mmCIF file of C-alpha atoms in Angstrom:
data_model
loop_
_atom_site.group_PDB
_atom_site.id
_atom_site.type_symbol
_atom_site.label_atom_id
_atom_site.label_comp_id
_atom_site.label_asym_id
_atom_site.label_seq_id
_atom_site.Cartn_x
_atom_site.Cartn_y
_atom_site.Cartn_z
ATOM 1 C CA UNK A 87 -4.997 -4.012 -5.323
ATOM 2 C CA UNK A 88 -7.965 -2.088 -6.266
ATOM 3 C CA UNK A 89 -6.376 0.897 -5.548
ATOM 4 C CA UNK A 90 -3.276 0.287 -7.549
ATOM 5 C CA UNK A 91 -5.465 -0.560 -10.466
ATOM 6 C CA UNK A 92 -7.136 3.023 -10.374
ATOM 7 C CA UNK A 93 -3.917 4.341 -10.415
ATOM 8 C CA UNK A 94 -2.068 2.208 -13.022
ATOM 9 C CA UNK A 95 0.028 3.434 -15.141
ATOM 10 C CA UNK A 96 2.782 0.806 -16.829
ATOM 11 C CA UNK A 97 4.831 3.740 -18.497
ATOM 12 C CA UNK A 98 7.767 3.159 -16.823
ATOM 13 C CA UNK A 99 9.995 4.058 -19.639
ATOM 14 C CA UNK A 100 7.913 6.860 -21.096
ATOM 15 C CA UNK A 101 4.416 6.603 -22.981
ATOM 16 C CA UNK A 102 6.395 5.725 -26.412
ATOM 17 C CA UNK A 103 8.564 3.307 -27.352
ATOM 18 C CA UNK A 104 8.472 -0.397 -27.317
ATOM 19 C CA UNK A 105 7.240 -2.426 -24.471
ATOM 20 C CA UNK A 106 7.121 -5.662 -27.122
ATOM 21 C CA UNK A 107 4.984 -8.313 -26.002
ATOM 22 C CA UNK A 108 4.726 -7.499 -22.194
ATOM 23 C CA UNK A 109 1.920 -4.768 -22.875
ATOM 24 C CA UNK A 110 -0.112 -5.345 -25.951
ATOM 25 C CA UNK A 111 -2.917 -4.571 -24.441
ATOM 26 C CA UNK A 112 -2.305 -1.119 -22.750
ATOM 27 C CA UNK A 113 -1.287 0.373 -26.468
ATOM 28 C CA UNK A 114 -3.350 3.034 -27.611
ATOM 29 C CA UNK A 115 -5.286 2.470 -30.384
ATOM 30 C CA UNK A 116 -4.171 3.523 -33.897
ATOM 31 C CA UNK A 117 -0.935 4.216 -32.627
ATOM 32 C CA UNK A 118 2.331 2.264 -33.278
ATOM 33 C CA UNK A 119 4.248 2.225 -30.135
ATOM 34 C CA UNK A 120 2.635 4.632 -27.415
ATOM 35 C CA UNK A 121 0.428 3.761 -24.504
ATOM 36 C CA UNK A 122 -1.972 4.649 -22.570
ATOM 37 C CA UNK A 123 -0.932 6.247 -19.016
ATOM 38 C CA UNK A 124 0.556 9.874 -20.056
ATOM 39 C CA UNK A 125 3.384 10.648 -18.326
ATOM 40 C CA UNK A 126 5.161 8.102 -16.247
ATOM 41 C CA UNK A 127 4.078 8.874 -12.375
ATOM 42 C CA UNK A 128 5.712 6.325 -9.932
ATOM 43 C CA UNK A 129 5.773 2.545 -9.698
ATOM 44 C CA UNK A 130 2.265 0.287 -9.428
ATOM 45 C CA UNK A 131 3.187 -0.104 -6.174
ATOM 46 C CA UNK A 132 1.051 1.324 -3.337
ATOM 47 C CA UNK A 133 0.825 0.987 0.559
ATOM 48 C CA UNK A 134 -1.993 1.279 2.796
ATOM 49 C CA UNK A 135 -2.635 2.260 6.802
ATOM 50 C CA UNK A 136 -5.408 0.569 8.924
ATOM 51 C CA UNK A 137 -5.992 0.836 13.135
ATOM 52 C CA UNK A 138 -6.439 -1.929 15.255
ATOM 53 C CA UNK A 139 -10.033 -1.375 15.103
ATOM 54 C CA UNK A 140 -10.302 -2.244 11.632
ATOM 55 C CA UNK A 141 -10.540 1.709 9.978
ATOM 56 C CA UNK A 142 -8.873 3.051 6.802
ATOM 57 C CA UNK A 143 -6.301 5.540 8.363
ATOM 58 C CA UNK A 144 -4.462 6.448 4.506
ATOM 59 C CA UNK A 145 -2.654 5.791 1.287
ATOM 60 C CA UNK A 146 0.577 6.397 -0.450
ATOM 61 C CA UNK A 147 1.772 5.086 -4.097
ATOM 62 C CA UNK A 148 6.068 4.705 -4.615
ATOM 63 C CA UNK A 149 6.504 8.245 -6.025
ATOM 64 C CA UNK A 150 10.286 7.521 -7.075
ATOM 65 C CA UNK A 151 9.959 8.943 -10.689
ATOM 66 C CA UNK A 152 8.264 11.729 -9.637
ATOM 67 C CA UNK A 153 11.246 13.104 -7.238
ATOM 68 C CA UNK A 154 13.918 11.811 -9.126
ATOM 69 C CA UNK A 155 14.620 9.695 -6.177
ATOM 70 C CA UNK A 156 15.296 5.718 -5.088
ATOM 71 C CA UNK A 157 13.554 6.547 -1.387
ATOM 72 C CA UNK A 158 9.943 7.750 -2.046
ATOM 73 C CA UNK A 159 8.785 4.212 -1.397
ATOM 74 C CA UNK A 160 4.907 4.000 -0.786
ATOM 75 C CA UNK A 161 5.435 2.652 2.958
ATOM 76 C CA UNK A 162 7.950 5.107 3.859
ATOM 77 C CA UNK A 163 5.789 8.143 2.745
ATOM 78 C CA UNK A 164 2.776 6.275 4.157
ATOM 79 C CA UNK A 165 4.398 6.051 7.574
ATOM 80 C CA UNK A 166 5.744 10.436 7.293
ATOM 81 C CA UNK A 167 2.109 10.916 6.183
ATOM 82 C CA UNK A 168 0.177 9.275 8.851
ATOM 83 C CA UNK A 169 2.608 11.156 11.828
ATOM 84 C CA UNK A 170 1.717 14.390 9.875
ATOM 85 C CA UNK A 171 -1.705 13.735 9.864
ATOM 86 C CA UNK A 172 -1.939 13.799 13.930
ATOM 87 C CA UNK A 173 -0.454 17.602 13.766
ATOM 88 C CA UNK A 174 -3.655 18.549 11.179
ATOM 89 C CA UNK A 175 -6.140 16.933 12.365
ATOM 90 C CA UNK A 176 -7.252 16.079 7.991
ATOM 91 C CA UNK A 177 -9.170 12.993 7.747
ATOM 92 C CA UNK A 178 -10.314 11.577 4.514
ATOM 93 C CA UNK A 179 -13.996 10.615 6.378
ATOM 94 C CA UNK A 180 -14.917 14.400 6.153
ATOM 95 C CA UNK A 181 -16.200 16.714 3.662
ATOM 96 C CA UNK A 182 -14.242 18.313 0.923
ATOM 97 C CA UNK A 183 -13.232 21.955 2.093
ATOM 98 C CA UNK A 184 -11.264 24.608 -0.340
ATOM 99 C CA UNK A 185 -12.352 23.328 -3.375
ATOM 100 C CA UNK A 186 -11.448 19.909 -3.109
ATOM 101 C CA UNK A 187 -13.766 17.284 -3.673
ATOM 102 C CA UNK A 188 -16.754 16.106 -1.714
ATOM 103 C CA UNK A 189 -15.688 13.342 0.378
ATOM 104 C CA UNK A 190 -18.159 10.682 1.369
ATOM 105 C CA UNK A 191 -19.481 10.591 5.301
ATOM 106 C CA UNK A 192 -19.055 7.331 7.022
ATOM 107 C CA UNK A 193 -19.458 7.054 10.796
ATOM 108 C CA UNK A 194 -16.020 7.922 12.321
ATOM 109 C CA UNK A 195 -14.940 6.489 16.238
ATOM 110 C CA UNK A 196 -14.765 8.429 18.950
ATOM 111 C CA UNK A 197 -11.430 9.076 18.860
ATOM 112 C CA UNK A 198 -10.986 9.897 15.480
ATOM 113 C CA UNK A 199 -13.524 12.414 16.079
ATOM 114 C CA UNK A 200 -11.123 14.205 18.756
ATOM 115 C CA UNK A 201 -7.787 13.774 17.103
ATOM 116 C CA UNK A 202 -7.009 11.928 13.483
ATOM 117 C CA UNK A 203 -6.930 8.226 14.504
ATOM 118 C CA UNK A 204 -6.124 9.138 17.557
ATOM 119 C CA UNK A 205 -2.465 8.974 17.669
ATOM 120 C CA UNK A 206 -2.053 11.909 19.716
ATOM 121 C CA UNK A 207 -0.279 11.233 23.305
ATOM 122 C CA UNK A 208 -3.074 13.272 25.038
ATOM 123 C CA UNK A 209 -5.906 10.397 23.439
ATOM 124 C CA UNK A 210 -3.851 7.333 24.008
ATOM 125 C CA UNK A 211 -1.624 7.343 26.707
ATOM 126 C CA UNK A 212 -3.730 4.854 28.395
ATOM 127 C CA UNK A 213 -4.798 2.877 25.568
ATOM 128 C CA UNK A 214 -1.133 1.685 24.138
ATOM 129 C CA UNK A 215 0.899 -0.711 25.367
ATOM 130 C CA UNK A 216 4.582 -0.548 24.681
ATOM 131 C CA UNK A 217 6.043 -4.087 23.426
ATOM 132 C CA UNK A 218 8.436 -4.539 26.420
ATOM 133 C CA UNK A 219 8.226 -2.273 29.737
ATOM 134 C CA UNK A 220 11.893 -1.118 29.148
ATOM 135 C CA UNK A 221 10.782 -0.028 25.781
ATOM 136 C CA UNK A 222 11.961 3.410 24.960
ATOM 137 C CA UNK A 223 9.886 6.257 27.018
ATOM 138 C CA UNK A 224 9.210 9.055 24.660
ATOM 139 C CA UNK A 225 5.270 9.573 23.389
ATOM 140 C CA UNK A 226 5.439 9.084 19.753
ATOM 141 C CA UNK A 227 7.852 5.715 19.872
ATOM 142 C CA UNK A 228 4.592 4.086 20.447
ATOM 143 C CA UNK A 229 1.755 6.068 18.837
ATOM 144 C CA UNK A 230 2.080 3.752 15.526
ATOM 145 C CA UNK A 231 1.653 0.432 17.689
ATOM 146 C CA UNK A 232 -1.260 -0.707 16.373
ATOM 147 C CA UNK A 233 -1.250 0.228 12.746
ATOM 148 C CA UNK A 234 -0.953 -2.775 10.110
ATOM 149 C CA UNK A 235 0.313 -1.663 6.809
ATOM 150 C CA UNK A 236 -0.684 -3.458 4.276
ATOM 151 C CA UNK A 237 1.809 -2.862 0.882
ATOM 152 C CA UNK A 238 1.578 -4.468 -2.388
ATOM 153 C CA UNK A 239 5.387 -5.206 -2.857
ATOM 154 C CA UNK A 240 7.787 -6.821 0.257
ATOM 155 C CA UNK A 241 9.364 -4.243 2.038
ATOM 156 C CA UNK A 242 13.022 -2.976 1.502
ATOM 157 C CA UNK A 243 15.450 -2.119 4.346
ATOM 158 C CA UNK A 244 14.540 1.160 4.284
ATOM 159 C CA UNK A 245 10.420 0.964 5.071
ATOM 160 C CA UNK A 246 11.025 -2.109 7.371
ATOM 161 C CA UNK A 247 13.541 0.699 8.961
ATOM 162 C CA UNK A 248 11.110 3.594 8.809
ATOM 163 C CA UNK A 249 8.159 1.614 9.996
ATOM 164 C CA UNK A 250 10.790 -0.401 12.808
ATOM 165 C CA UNK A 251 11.456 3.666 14.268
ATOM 166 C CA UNK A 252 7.214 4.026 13.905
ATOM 167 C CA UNK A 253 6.246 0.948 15.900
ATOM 168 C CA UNK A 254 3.977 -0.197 13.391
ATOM 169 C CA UNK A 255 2.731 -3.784 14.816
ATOM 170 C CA UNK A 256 2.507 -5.820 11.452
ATOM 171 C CA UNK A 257 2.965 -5.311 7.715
ATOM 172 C CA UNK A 258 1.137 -7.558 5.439
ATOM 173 C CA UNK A 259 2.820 -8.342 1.631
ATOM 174 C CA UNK A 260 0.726 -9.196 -0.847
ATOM 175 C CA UNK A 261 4.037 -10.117 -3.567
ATOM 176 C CA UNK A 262 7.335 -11.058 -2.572
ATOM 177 C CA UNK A 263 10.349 -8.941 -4.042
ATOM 178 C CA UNK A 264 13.286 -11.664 -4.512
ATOM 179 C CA UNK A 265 15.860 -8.332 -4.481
ATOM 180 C CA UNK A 266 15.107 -7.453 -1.019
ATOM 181 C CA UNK A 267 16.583 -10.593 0.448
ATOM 182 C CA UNK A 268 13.892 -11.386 3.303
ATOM 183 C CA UNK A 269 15.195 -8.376 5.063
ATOM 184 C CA UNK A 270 11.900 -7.978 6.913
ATOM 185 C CA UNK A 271 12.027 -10.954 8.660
ATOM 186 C CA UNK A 272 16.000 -10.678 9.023
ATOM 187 C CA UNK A 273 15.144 -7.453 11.298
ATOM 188 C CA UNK A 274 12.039 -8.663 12.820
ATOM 189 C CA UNK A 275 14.234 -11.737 14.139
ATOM 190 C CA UNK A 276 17.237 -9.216 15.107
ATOM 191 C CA UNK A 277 15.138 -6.638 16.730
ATOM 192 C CA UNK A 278 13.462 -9.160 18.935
ATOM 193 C CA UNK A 279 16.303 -10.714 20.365
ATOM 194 C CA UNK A 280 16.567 -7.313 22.566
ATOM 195 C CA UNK A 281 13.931 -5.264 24.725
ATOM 196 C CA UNK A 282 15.767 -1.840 25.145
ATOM 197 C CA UNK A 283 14.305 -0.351 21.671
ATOM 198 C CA UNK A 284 12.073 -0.042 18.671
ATOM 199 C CA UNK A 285 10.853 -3.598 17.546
ATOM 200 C CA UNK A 286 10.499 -4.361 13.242
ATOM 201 C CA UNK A 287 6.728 -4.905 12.210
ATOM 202 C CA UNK A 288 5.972 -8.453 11.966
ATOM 203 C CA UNK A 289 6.214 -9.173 8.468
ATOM 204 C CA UNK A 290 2.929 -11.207 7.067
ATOM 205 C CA UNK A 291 3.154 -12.666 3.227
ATOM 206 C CA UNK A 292 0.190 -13.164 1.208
ATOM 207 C CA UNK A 293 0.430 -16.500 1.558
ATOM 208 C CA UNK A 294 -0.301 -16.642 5.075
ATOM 209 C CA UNK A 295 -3.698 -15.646 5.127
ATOM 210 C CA UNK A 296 -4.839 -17.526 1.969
ATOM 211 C CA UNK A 297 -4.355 -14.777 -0.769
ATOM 212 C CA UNK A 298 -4.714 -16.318 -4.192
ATOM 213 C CA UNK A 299 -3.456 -13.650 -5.753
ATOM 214 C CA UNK A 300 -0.072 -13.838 -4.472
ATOM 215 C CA UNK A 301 0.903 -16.861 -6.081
ATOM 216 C CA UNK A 302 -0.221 -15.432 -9.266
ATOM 217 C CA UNK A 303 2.118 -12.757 -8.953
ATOM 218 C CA UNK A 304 5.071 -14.501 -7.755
ATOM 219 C CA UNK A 305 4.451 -17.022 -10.761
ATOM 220 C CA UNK A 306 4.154 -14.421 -13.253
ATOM 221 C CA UNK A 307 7.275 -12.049 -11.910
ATOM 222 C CA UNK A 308 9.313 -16.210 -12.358
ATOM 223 C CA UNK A 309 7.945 -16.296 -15.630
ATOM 224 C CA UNK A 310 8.616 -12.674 -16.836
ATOM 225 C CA UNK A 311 12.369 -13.064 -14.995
ATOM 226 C CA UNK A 312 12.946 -16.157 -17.424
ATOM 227 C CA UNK A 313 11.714 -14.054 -20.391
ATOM 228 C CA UNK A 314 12.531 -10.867 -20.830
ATOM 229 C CA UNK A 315 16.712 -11.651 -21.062
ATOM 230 C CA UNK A 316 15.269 -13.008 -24.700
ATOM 231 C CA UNK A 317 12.055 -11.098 -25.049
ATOM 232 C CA UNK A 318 13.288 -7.000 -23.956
ATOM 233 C CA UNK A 319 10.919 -4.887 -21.962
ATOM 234 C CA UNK A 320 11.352 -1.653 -23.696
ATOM 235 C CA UNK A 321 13.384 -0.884 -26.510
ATOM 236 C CA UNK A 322 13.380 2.875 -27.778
ATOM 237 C CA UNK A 323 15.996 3.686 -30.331
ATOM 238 C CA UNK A 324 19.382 2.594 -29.529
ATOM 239 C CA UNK A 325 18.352 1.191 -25.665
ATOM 240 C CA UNK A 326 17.351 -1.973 -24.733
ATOM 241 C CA UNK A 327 16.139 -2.903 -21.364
ATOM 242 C CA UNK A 328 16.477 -6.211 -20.121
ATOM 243 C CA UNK A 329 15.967 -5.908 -16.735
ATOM 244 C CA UNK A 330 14.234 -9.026 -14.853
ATOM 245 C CA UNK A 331 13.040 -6.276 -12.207
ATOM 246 C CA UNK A 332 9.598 -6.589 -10.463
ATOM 247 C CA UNK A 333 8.926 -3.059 -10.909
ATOM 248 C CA UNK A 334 8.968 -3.690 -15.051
ATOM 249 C CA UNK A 335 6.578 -6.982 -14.690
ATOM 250 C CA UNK A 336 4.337 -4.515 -12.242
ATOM 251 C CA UNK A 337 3.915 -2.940 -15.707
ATOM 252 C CA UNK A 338 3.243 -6.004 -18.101
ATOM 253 C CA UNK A 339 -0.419 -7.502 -18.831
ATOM 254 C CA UNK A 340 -0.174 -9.819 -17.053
ATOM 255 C CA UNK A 341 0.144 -8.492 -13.830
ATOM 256 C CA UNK A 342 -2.632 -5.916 -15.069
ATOM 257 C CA UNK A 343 -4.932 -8.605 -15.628
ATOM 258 C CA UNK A 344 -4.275 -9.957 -12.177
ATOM 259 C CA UNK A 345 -5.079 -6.238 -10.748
ATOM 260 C CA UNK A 346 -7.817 -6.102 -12.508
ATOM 261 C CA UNK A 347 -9.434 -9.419 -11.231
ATOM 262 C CA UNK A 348 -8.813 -8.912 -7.733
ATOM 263 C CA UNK A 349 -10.570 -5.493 -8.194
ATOM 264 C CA UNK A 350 -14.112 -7.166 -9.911
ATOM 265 C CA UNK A 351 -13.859 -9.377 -6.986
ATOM 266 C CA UNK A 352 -13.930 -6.579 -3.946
ATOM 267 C CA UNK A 353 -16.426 -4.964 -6.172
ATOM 268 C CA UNK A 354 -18.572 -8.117 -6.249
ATOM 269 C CA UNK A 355 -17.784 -9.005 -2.831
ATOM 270 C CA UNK A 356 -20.956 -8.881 -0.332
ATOM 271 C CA UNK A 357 -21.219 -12.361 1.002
ATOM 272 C CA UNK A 358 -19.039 -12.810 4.061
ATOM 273 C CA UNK A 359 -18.419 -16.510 5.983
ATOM 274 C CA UNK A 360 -19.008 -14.428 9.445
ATOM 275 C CA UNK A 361 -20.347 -10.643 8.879
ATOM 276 C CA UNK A 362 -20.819 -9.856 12.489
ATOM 277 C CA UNK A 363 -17.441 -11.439 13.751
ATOM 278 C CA UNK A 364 -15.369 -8.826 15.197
ATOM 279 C CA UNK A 365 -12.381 -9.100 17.504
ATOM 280 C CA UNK A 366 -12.295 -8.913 21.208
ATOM 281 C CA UNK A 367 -10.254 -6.687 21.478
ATOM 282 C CA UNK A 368 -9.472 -3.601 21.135
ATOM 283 C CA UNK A 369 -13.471 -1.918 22.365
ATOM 284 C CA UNK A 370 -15.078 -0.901 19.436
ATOM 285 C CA UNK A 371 -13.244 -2.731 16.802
ATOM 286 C CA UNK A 372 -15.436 -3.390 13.347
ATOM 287 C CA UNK A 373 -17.269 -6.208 12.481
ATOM 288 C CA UNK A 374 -16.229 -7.780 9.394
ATOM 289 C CA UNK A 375 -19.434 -6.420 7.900
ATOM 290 C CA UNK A 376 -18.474 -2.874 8.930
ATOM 291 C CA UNK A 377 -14.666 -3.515 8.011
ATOM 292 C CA UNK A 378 -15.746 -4.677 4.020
ATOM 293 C CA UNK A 379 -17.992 -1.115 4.308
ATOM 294 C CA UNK A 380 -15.411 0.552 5.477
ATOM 295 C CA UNK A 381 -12.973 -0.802 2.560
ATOM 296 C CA UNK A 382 -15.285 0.449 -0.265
ATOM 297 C CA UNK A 383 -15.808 3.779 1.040
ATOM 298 C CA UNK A 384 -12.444 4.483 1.178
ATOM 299 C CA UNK A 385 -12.005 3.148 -2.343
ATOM 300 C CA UNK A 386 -14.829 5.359 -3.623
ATOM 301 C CA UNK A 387 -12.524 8.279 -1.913
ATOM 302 C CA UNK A 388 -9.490 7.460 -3.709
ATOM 303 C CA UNK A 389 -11.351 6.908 -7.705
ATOM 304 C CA UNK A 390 -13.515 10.529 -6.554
ATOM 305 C CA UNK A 391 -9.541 12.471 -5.522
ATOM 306 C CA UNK A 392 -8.407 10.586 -8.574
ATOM 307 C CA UNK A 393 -4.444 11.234 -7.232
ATOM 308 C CA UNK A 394 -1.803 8.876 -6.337
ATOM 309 C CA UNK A 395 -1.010 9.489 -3.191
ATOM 310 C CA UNK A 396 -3.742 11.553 -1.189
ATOM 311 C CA UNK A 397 -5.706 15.225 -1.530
ATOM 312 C CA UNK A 398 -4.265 16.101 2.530
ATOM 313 C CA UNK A 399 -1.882 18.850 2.611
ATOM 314 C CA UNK A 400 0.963 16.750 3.737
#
């Protein structure tokens, strides 16, 4: 969420124009009808990577605008990025190179420090387990198998498809998306029923692990549904958008406001119930102490690259 909110940009019709009552407060001052956010660069939707062992891997935003394009969803790049990552060896823990800026050193595993998280064959052969023994046999089919992505917006068929063909183990949703019909879970169930082939990520909502912040988004995507058929999104000349879509609330206040508190709280956040807890397994995992270090470094990386989606070259 934090990361989202150093990217926002609520534009999704264009800097000027009317976005009515839905964003008052992103206006720029002394000027009727444009808003802060310049050009219009992709959705506030974002997706993020993390190991079993509790380390930030990457980042992508939904970069549809930008390409012209209904596929460049943030998980789907995420997933392309993180395989293309392996073949050059670019890890956001080191120092800027080429001009780019400095990046901040944190203590990197082992394995990172021999190939970028480690998803090479060569590294992990005999660290990854395939689901099922009959699972298919070639190397990368299982070099994802322990990566959570965590994404901002339910998955659509397509990145529970991309991320089903990745083995990634889990993918945890921090607002529900009415449109995409519970299709995670639909192919989780489906793809478990057989052993022969690639297995969906289990999908995880918000709700499950005690997020407050999802129920103040799916409330406030209801309540902006209800709306906006009476109170437009965007007008600008002759159009009028209507459109009860959770991409256009993504852009209102409201759900700014909700961004925005979820971001003062990591910030503020230093007090943990059980710092030193860390899981069994896998060797060398983080402590929960490490893991909240961890998180702000990498957030310090993304507001000093100031980009939505990643400096790497891929």
């Amino acid at each position: 969420m934090s990361i989202v909110l150093d990217g926002w940009n609520g534009n999704k019709y264009g800097e000027v124009g009317d976005y009515g009552q839905w964003r008052v407060g992103q206006r720029m001052p002394h000027a009727a009808n444009v808003y802060r956010g310049g050009s219009y660069l992709g959705h506030n939707i974002a997706a993020l990577a993390v190991d079993a062992e509790g380390h930030v891997i990457d980042y992508d935003f939904n970069h549809n605008e930008i390409f012209d394009s209904s596929v460049e969803h943030a998980e789907s790049r995420l997933v392309r990025r993180v395989f293309a990552l392996n073949q050059v060896y670019d890890s956001w823990q080191g120092n800027g190179e080429n001009g780019d800026p400095p990046r901040r050193r944190i203590a990197a595993p082992a394995r990172q420090q021999r190939r970028v998280f480690a998803t090479a064959v060569t590294d992990r052969a005999d660290r990854v387990t395939p689901r099922t023994p009959e699972k298919v046999g070639s190397g990368y089919s299982t070099l994802l198998s322990d990566v959570t992505v965590y994404t901002s917006l339910e998955s659509c068929a397509q990145c529970t498809g991309i991320m089903c063909l990745a083995s990634v183990k889990e993918v945890v949703y921090l607002q529900p998306d009415a449109g995409q019909f519970l299709i995670g879970n639909i192919m989780r169930q489906a793809t478990k029923a057989q052993s022969l082939s690639f297995t969906a990520p289990r999908p995880v909502s918000g709700r499950e692990i005690g997020l407050k912040y999802y129920s103040e988004l799916t409330e406030g995507a209801e309540d902006f549904a209800a709306r906006v058929r009476d109170q437009p999104f965007f007008r600008s000349g002759t159009k009028t958008n209507n459109s009860p879509s959770v991409t256009s609330y993504l852009c209102t206040d409201g759900a700014f406001r909700t961004f925005e508190s979820a971001a003062e709280e990591l910030s503020g956040l230093s007090t943990l119930d059980y710092p030193d807890h860390r899981p069994d397994r896998p060797e060398g995992a983080l402590s929960n102490r490490e893991v909240l270090g961890m998180v702000k470094d990498f957030l310090e990386y993304v507001k000093t690259v100031k980009n939505r989606g990643t400096s790497h070259r891929v």
